[in-house]
């Protein structure tokens, strides 16, 4: 498709197919119905690139296994909900709007999330807890989670490049237990949360940090650092 996005009409219905298994979508502005795949019982793979969720309230599928959302623009006043209870693999790169809500994904194996840009913010608090019920940035119910609870059953987690940390810090206030997490990758922006995640990751085996380090030719470079875990004492290898 070209650079001009294609708008789905409000009356365009959701897809319905007994045989559809995979679909790739690029350069679309979704309506509120198109991403409802509940009438596609064999559907397993969804790739979305350079699309807008400005009018989409949800992504729904009971059979979806693989979800890739790359360079997505979301609504600035409400959150898209992702309902995919059988999801095994998630890749999410947000480039604008409010970060979507990840609902329970008990079969999740791999999740790779990066927040490049988001309108989630509050002038009174960096953690989403200003206490003002009328605040459009914070979420009144602090027992709810936007990202972390939905990913809490993953075996491998990667929080990639991106400096928008508002929702991540907020979710840490109700940090879930990552009971199956074996592998964790964090960029330097998430290192402040390392103690929280380690505390609630009882079976973690592998930790990699993407940090700015001083190399042998006397220059600073960013590279993955493997960290050995011995009784939660960190030793850089």
PDB file of C-alpha atoms in Angstrom:
ATOM      1  CA  UNK A   1       0.000   0.000   0.000  1.00  0.00           C
ATOM      2  CA  UNK A   2       1.048   3.629  -0.421  1.00  0.00           C
ATOM      3  CA  UNK A   3       1.701   6.213   2.254  1.00  0.00           C
ATOM      4  CA  UNK A   4      -1.963   7.274   2.418  1.00  0.00           C
ATOM      5  CA  UNK A   5      -3.840   5.102   4.971  1.00  0.00           C
ATOM      6  CA  UNK A   6      -6.975   3.249   3.904  1.00  0.00           C
ATOM      7  CA  UNK A   7      -9.990   3.861   6.138  1.00  0.00           C
ATOM      8  CA  UNK A   8     -12.345   1.010   6.885  1.00  0.00           C
ATOM      9  CA  UNK A   9     -15.931   2.238   6.817  1.00  0.00           C
ATOM     10  CA  UNK A  10     -17.934   2.130  10.036  1.00  0.00           C
ATOM     11  CA  UNK A  11     -20.319  -0.358   8.416  1.00  0.00           C
ATOM     12  CA  UNK A  12     -17.542  -2.724   7.283  1.00  0.00           C
ATOM     13  CA  UNK A  13     -18.185  -5.954   9.228  1.00  0.00           C
ATOM     14  CA  UNK A  14     -15.814  -8.253  11.048  1.00  0.00           C
ATOM     15  CA  UNK A  15     -14.343 -11.126   9.069  1.00  0.00           C
ATOM     16  CA  UNK A  16     -16.090 -14.487   9.210  1.00  0.00           C
ATOM     17  CA  UNK A  17     -14.364 -17.611   7.887  1.00  0.00           C
ATOM     18  CA  UNK A  18     -14.065 -21.205   9.043  1.00  0.00           C
ATOM     19  CA  UNK A  19     -10.785 -21.633   7.130  1.00  0.00           C
ATOM     20  CA  UNK A  20      -8.838 -18.357   7.633  1.00  0.00           C
ATOM     21  CA  UNK A  21      -5.642 -19.043   9.625  1.00  0.00           C
ATOM     22  CA  UNK A  22      -3.327 -16.057   9.014  1.00  0.00           C
ATOM     23  CA  UNK A  23      -3.637 -12.456   7.862  1.00  0.00           C
ATOM     24  CA  UNK A  24      -1.248  -9.498   7.456  1.00  0.00           C
ATOM     25  CA  UNK A  25      -2.616  -5.940   7.479  1.00  0.00           C
ATOM     26  CA  UNK A  26      -0.705  -2.779   6.604  1.00  0.00           C
ATOM     27  CA  UNK A  27      -1.572   0.912   6.346  1.00  0.00           C
ATOM     28  CA  UNK A  28      -5.177   0.658   7.580  1.00  0.00           C
ATOM     29  CA  UNK A  29      -7.327   2.757   9.897  1.00  0.00           C
ATOM     30  CA  UNK A  30      -9.495   0.186  11.659  1.00  0.00           C
ATOM     31  CA  UNK A  31     -13.141   0.566  12.580  1.00  0.00           C
ATOM     32  CA  UNK A  32     -14.556  -0.938  15.775  1.00  0.00           C
ATOM     33  CA  UNK A  33     -15.668  -4.254  14.255  1.00  0.00           C
ATOM     34  CA  UNK A  34     -12.997  -5.413  11.830  1.00  0.00           C
ATOM     35  CA  UNK A  35     -10.584  -6.839  14.443  1.00  0.00           C
ATOM     36  CA  UNK A  36     -13.219  -9.096  15.999  1.00  0.00           C
ATOM     37  CA  UNK A  37     -12.146 -12.568  14.839  1.00  0.00           C
ATOM     38  CA  UNK A  38     -14.545 -14.586  17.012  1.00  0.00           C
ATOM     39  CA  UNK A  39     -16.205 -15.929  13.845  1.00  0.00           C
ATOM     40  CA  UNK A  40     -12.871 -17.262  12.563  1.00  0.00           C
ATOM     41  CA  UNK A  41     -12.380 -20.444  14.643  1.00  0.00           C
ATOM     42  CA  UNK A  42      -9.169 -21.548  12.839  1.00  0.00           C
ATOM     43  CA  UNK A  43      -7.479 -18.137  13.014  1.00  0.00           C
ATOM     44  CA  UNK A  44      -3.933 -18.294  14.472  1.00  0.00           C
ATOM     45  CA  UNK A  45      -1.660 -15.544  13.109  1.00  0.00           C
ATOM     46  CA  UNK A  46      -2.193 -11.763  12.893  1.00  0.00           C
ATOM     47  CA  UNK A  47       0.432  -9.254  11.688  1.00  0.00           C
ATOM     48  CA  UNK A  48      -0.398  -5.540  11.771  1.00  0.00           C
ATOM     49  CA  UNK A  49       2.065  -2.917  10.516  1.00  0.00           C
ATOM     50  CA  UNK A  50       1.784   0.875  10.284  1.00  0.00           C
ATOM     51  CA  UNK A  51      -1.911   0.900  11.198  1.00  0.00           C
ATOM     52  CA  UNK A  52      -4.190   3.111  13.277  1.00  0.00           C
ATOM     53  CA  UNK A  53      -6.430   1.878  16.100  1.00  0.00           C
ATOM     54  CA  UNK A  54      -8.057   5.285  16.595  1.00  0.00           C
ATOM     55  CA  UNK A  55     -11.557   3.793  16.163  1.00  0.00           C
ATOM     56  CA  UNK A  56     -10.881   0.235  17.330  1.00  0.00           C
ATOM     57  CA  UNK A  57     -11.932  -0.646  20.864  1.00  0.00           C
ATOM     58  CA  UNK A  58     -10.708  -4.232  20.821  1.00  0.00           C
ATOM     59  CA  UNK A  59      -8.882  -7.101  19.172  1.00  0.00           C
ATOM     60  CA  UNK A  60     -10.723 -10.332  19.923  1.00  0.00           C
ATOM     61  CA  UNK A  61      -9.909 -13.927  19.069  1.00  0.00           C
ATOM     62  CA  UNK A  62     -10.280 -17.164  21.034  1.00  0.00           C
ATOM     63  CA  UNK A  63      -7.929 -19.085  18.707  1.00  0.00           C
ATOM     64  CA  UNK A  64      -5.156 -16.552  17.979  1.00  0.00           C
ATOM     65  CA  UNK A  65      -1.630 -17.884  18.690  1.00  0.00           C
ATOM     66  CA  UNK A  66       0.675 -15.206  17.217  1.00  0.00           C
ATOM     67  CA  UNK A  67       0.143 -11.439  17.311  1.00  0.00           C
ATOM     68  CA  UNK A  68       2.565  -8.869  15.860  1.00  0.00           C
ATOM     69  CA  UNK A  69       1.644  -5.174  16.045  1.00  0.00           C
ATOM     70  CA  UNK A  70       4.402  -2.952  14.639  1.00  0.00           C
ATOM     71  CA  UNK A  71       4.358   0.872  14.586  1.00  0.00           C
ATOM     72  CA  UNK A  72       0.791   1.248  15.820  1.00  0.00           C
ATOM     73  CA  UNK A  73      -1.076   4.469  16.550  1.00  0.00           C
ATOM     74  CA  UNK A  74      -3.747   4.101  19.231  1.00  0.00           C
ATOM     75  CA  UNK A  75      -6.613   6.284  20.428  1.00  0.00           C
ATOM     76  CA  UNK A  76      -5.572   9.214  22.644  1.00  0.00           C
ATOM     77  CA  UNK A  77      -8.680   9.169  24.868  1.00  0.00           C
ATOM     78  CA  UNK A  78      -9.496   5.467  25.320  1.00  0.00           C
ATOM     79  CA  UNK A  79      -7.634   2.154  25.357  1.00  0.00           C
ATOM     80  CA  UNK A  80      -7.910  -0.675  22.867  1.00  0.00           C
ATOM     81  CA  UNK A  81      -8.357  -4.033  24.614  1.00  0.00           C
ATOM     82  CA  UNK A  82      -6.545  -7.122  23.365  1.00  0.00           C
ATOM     83  CA  UNK A  83      -8.523 -10.272  24.209  1.00  0.00           C
ATOM     84  CA  UNK A  84      -6.606 -13.354  23.051  1.00  0.00           C
ATOM     85  CA  UNK A  85      -6.591 -15.988  25.819  1.00  0.00           C
ATOM     86  CA  UNK A  86      -4.774 -18.604  23.685  1.00  0.00           C
ATOM     87  CA  UNK A  87      -1.978 -16.294  22.548  1.00  0.00           C
ATOM     88  CA  UNK A  88       1.525 -17.828  22.627  1.00  0.00           C
ATOM     89  CA  UNK A  89       3.610 -15.070  21.008  1.00  0.00           C
ATOM     90  CA  UNK A  90       3.233 -11.278  21.247  1.00  0.00           C
ATOM     91  CA  UNK A  91       5.202  -8.485  19.585  1.00  0.00           C
ATOM     92  CA  UNK A  92       3.984  -4.951  20.312  1.00  0.00           C
ATOM     93  CA  UNK A  93       5.540  -1.637  19.226  1.00  0.00           C
ATOM     94  CA  UNK A  94       3.462   1.413  20.183  1.00  0.00           C
ATOM     95  CA  UNK A  95       4.252   4.702  18.424  1.00  0.00           C
ATOM     96  CA  UNK A  96       1.398   6.887  19.687  1.00  0.00           C
ATOM     97  CA  UNK A  97      -1.847   7.141  21.659  1.00  0.00           C
ATOM     98  CA  UNK A  98      -2.761   5.231  24.815  1.00  0.00           C
ATOM     99  CA  UNK A  99      -1.072   1.886  25.415  1.00  0.00           C
ATOM    100  CA  UNK A 100      -3.556  -0.970  24.866  1.00  0.00           C
ATOM    101  CA  UNK A 101      -4.814  -3.157  27.710  1.00  0.00           C
ATOM    102  CA  UNK A 102      -3.539  -6.731  27.559  1.00  0.00           C
ATOM    103  CA  UNK A 103      -6.135  -9.043  29.029  1.00  0.00           C
ATOM    104  CA  UNK A 104      -5.281 -12.452  30.504  1.00  0.00           C
ATOM    105  CA  UNK A 105      -2.955 -14.562  28.320  1.00  0.00           C
ATOM    106  CA  UNK A 106      -2.368 -17.733  30.357  1.00  0.00           C
ATOM    107  CA  UNK A 107      -0.626 -19.621  27.512  1.00  0.00           C
ATOM    108  CA  UNK A 108       1.799 -16.842  26.582  1.00  0.00           C
ATOM    109  CA  UNK A 109       5.354 -18.041  25.908  1.00  0.00           C
ATOM    110  CA  UNK A 110       7.135 -15.049  24.348  1.00  0.00           C
ATOM    111  CA  UNK A 111       6.411 -11.314  24.615  1.00  0.00           C
ATOM    112  CA  UNK A 112       8.456  -8.461  23.096  1.00  0.00           C
ATOM    113  CA  UNK A 113       7.123  -4.991  23.981  1.00  0.00           C
ATOM    114  CA  UNK A 114       8.456  -1.533  23.151  1.00  0.00           C
ATOM    115  CA  UNK A 115       6.787   1.828  23.772  1.00  0.00           C
ATOM    116  CA  UNK A 116       8.383   4.355  21.428  1.00  0.00           C
ATOM    117  CA  UNK A 117       5.789   7.068  22.071  1.00  0.00           C
ATOM    118  CA  UNK A 118       2.564   7.379  24.043  1.00  0.00           C
ATOM    119  CA  UNK A 119       0.220  10.098  25.288  1.00  0.00           C
ATOM    120  CA  UNK A 120      -0.014   8.378  28.698  1.00  0.00           C
ATOM    121  CA  UNK A 121       1.191  10.982  31.187  1.00  0.00           C
ATOM    122  CA  UNK A 122       0.253  13.063  34.225  1.00  0.00           C
ATOM    123  CA  UNK A 123       1.648  16.455  35.215  1.00  0.00           C
ATOM    124  CA  UNK A 124       1.201  15.598  38.930  1.00  0.00           C
ATOM    125  CA  UNK A 125       2.674  12.094  39.059  1.00  0.00           C
ATOM    126  CA  UNK A 126       5.167   9.922  37.180  1.00  0.00           C
ATOM    127  CA  UNK A 127       3.525   6.721  38.425  1.00  0.00           C
ATOM    128  CA  UNK A 128      -0.140   7.118  37.457  1.00  0.00           C
ATOM    129  CA  UNK A 129      -1.286   7.748  41.035  1.00  0.00           C
ATOM    130  CA  UNK A 130      -2.041  11.454  41.376  1.00  0.00           C
ATOM    131  CA  UNK A 131      -5.334  10.701  43.159  1.00  0.00           C
ATOM    132  CA  UNK A 132      -7.411  13.061  41.014  1.00  0.00           C
ATOM    133  CA  UNK A 133     -10.483  11.152  39.775  1.00  0.00           C
ATOM    134  CA  UNK A 134     -10.806  13.543  36.838  1.00  0.00           C
ATOM    135  CA  UNK A 135      -7.237  13.044  35.641  1.00  0.00           C
ATOM    136  CA  UNK A 136      -7.179  11.829  32.037  1.00  0.00           C
ATOM    137  CA  UNK A 137      -3.656  10.428  32.389  1.00  0.00           C
ATOM    138  CA  UNK A 138      -3.949   8.313  35.534  1.00  0.00           C
ATOM    139  CA  UNK A 139      -6.244   5.332  35.923  1.00  0.00           C
ATOM    140  CA  UNK A 140      -8.523   5.511  38.992  1.00  0.00           C
ATOM    141  CA  UNK A 141      -8.513   1.777  39.751  1.00  0.00           C
ATOM    142  CA  UNK A 142      -4.969   0.998  40.865  1.00  0.00           C
ATOM    143  CA  UNK A 143      -5.693  -2.723  41.206  1.00  0.00           C
ATOM    144  CA  UNK A 144      -5.932  -2.967  37.423  1.00  0.00           C
ATOM    145  CA  UNK A 145      -3.001  -3.368  35.066  1.00  0.00           C
ATOM    146  CA  UNK A 146      -2.479  -2.249  31.494  1.00  0.00           C
ATOM    147  CA  UNK A 147       0.512  -4.369  30.406  1.00  0.00           C
ATOM    148  CA  UNK A 148       2.156  -6.492  33.083  1.00  0.00           C
ATOM    149  CA  UNK A 149      -0.726  -8.678  34.278  1.00  0.00           C
ATOM    150  CA  UNK A 150      -1.503  -9.706  30.710  1.00  0.00           C
ATOM    151  CA  UNK A 151       2.105 -10.826  30.208  1.00  0.00           C
ATOM    152  CA  UNK A 152       2.635 -12.375  33.625  1.00  0.00           C
ATOM    153  CA  UNK A 153       2.491 -15.998  32.386  1.00  0.00           C
ATOM    154  CA  UNK A 154       5.161 -15.532  29.699  1.00  0.00           C
ATOM    155  CA  UNK A 155       8.276 -17.711  29.739  1.00  0.00           C
ATOM    156  CA  UNK A 156      10.362 -15.100  27.910  1.00  0.00           C
ATOM    157  CA  UNK A 157       9.960 -11.327  28.178  1.00  0.00           C
ATOM    158  CA  UNK A 158      11.741  -8.528  26.364  1.00  0.00           C
ATOM    159  CA  UNK A 159      11.131  -4.844  27.058  1.00  0.00           C
ATOM    160  CA  UNK A 160      12.755  -3.118  24.116  1.00  0.00           C
ATOM    161  CA  UNK A 161      13.822   0.355  23.103  1.00  0.00           C
ATOM    162  CA  UNK A 162      11.573   3.192  24.176  1.00  0.00           C
ATOM    163  CA  UNK A 163      11.606   5.913  26.788  1.00  0.00           C
ATOM    164  CA  UNK A 164       7.876   6.105  27.572  1.00  0.00           C
ATOM    165  CA  UNK A 165       7.772   4.576  31.046  1.00  0.00           C
ATOM    166  CA  UNK A 166       4.598   6.038  32.586  1.00  0.00           C
ATOM    167  CA  UNK A 167       2.368   2.948  32.281  1.00  0.00           C
ATOM    168  CA  UNK A 168       5.221   0.571  33.105  1.00  0.00           C
ATOM    169  CA  UNK A 169       5.933   2.418  36.365  1.00  0.00           C
ATOM    170  CA  UNK A 170       2.233   2.496  37.149  1.00  0.00           C
ATOM    171  CA  UNK A 171       1.861  -1.262  36.568  1.00  0.00           C
ATOM    172  CA  UNK A 172       4.755  -1.963  38.933  1.00  0.00           C
ATOM    173  CA  UNK A 173       2.597  -0.680  41.801  1.00  0.00           C
ATOM    174  CA  UNK A 174       0.517  -3.851  41.415  1.00  0.00           C
ATOM    175  CA  UNK A 175       3.356  -6.006  40.131  1.00  0.00           C
ATOM    176  CA  UNK A 176       2.150  -9.552  39.393  1.00  0.00           C
ATOM    177  CA  UNK A 177       4.109 -12.746  39.919  1.00  0.00           C
ATOM    178  CA  UNK A 178       5.877 -13.944  36.774  1.00  0.00           C
ATOM    179  CA  UNK A 179       5.558 -17.565  37.812  1.00  0.00           C
ATOM    180  CA  UNK A 180       6.812 -19.107  34.533  1.00  0.00           C
ATOM    181  CA  UNK A 181       9.384 -16.489  33.481  1.00  0.00           C
ATOM    182  CA  UNK A 182      12.721 -18.090  32.526  1.00  0.00           C
ATOM    183  CA  UNK A 183      14.310 -15.434  30.272  1.00  0.00           C
ATOM    184  CA  UNK A 184      14.247 -11.648  30.697  1.00  0.00           C
ATOM    185  CA  UNK A 185      15.731  -8.930  28.461  1.00  0.00           C
ATOM    186  CA  UNK A 186      15.648  -5.261  29.489  1.00  0.00           C
ATOM    187  CA  UNK A 187      17.010  -2.099  27.907  1.00  0.00           C
ATOM    188  CA  UNK A 188      18.584   0.580  30.107  1.00  0.00           C
ATOM    189  CA  UNK A 189      15.264   2.436  30.486  1.00  0.00           C
ATOM    190  CA  UNK A 190      13.814  -0.495  32.461  1.00  0.00           C
ATOM    191  CA  UNK A 191      16.784  -1.235  34.739  1.00  0.00           C
ATOM    192  CA  UNK A 192      15.172   0.739  37.590  1.00  0.00           C
ATOM    193  CA  UNK A 193      12.448  -1.922  37.690  1.00  0.00           C
ATOM    194  CA  UNK A 194      14.851  -4.849  37.868  1.00  0.00           C
ATOM    195  CA  UNK A 195      14.536  -5.399  41.629  1.00  0.00           C
ATOM    196  CA  UNK A 196      10.728  -5.548  41.363  1.00  0.00           C
ATOM    197  CA  UNK A 197      10.752  -8.060  38.538  1.00  0.00           C
ATOM    198  CA  UNK A 198      13.408 -10.251  40.170  1.00  0.00           C
ATOM    199  CA  UNK A 199      11.416 -10.319  43.389  1.00  0.00           C
ATOM    200  CA  UNK A 200       8.366 -11.668  41.567  1.00  0.00           C
ATOM    201  CA  UNK A 201      10.147 -14.038  39.157  1.00  0.00           C
ATOM    202  CA  UNK A 202      10.869 -17.158  41.236  1.00  0.00           C
ATOM    203  CA  UNK A 203      12.134 -19.386  38.374  1.00  0.00           C
ATOM    204  CA  UNK A 204      14.118 -16.828  36.337  1.00  0.00           C
ATOM    205  CA  UNK A 205      17.224 -18.389  34.762  1.00  0.00           C
ATOM    206  CA  UNK A 206      18.551 -15.913  32.186  1.00  0.00           C
ATOM    207  CA  UNK A 207      18.866 -12.129  32.392  1.00  0.00           C
ATOM    208  CA  UNK A 208      20.242  -9.816  29.688  1.00  0.00           C
ATOM    209  CA  UNK A 209      20.571  -6.042  29.980  1.00  0.00           C
ATOM    210  CA  UNK A 210      21.088  -3.730  27.004  1.00  0.00           C
ATOM    211  CA  UNK A 211      23.375  -1.082  28.498  1.00  0.00           C
ATOM    212  CA  UNK A 212      25.738   1.692  27.499  1.00  0.00           C
ATOM    213  CA  UNK A 213      29.221   0.365  28.287  1.00  0.00           C
ATOM    214  CA  UNK A 214      32.845   1.461  27.820  1.00  0.00           C
ATOM    215  CA  UNK A 215      34.542  -0.842  25.320  1.00  0.00           C
ATOM    216  CA  UNK A 216      38.198  -1.714  24.581  1.00  0.00           C
ATOM    217  CA  UNK A 217      38.718   1.130  22.112  1.00  0.00           C
ATOM    218  CA  UNK A 218      37.710   3.740  24.697  1.00  0.00           C
ATOM    219  CA  UNK A 219      34.282   4.560  23.350  1.00  0.00           C
ATOM    220  CA  UNK A 220      30.776   4.061  24.658  1.00  0.00           C
ATOM    221  CA  UNK A 221      28.562   1.540  22.879  1.00  0.00           C
ATOM    222  CA  UNK A 222      25.235  -0.095  23.661  1.00  0.00           C
ATOM    223  CA  UNK A 223      25.380  -3.874  23.929  1.00  0.00           C
ATOM    224  CA  UNK A 224      23.634  -6.814  25.550  1.00  0.00           C
ATOM    225  CA  UNK A 225      25.210  -7.759  28.879  1.00  0.00           C
ATOM    226  CA  UNK A 226      24.533 -11.260  30.178  1.00  0.00           C
ATOM    227  CA  UNK A 227      23.971 -11.346  33.919  1.00  0.00           C
ATOM    228  CA  UNK A 228      24.417 -14.467  36.038  1.00  0.00           C
ATOM    229  CA  UNK A 229      21.859 -15.018  38.780  1.00  0.00           C
ATOM    230  CA  UNK A 230      23.071 -16.553  42.015  1.00  0.00           C
ATOM    231  CA  UNK A 231      20.507 -16.233  44.764  1.00  0.00           C
ATOM    232  CA  UNK A 232      19.489 -12.928  43.163  1.00  0.00           C
ATOM    233  CA  UNK A 233      23.003 -11.513  43.499  1.00  0.00           C
ATOM    234  CA  UNK A 234      23.864  -9.888  40.155  1.00  0.00           C
ATOM    235  CA  UNK A 235      27.251 -10.677  38.609  1.00  0.00           C
ATOM    236  CA  UNK A 236      28.046  -9.164  35.220  1.00  0.00           C
ATOM    237  CA  UNK A 237      29.668 -11.717  32.875  1.00  0.00           C
TER     238      UNK A 237
END
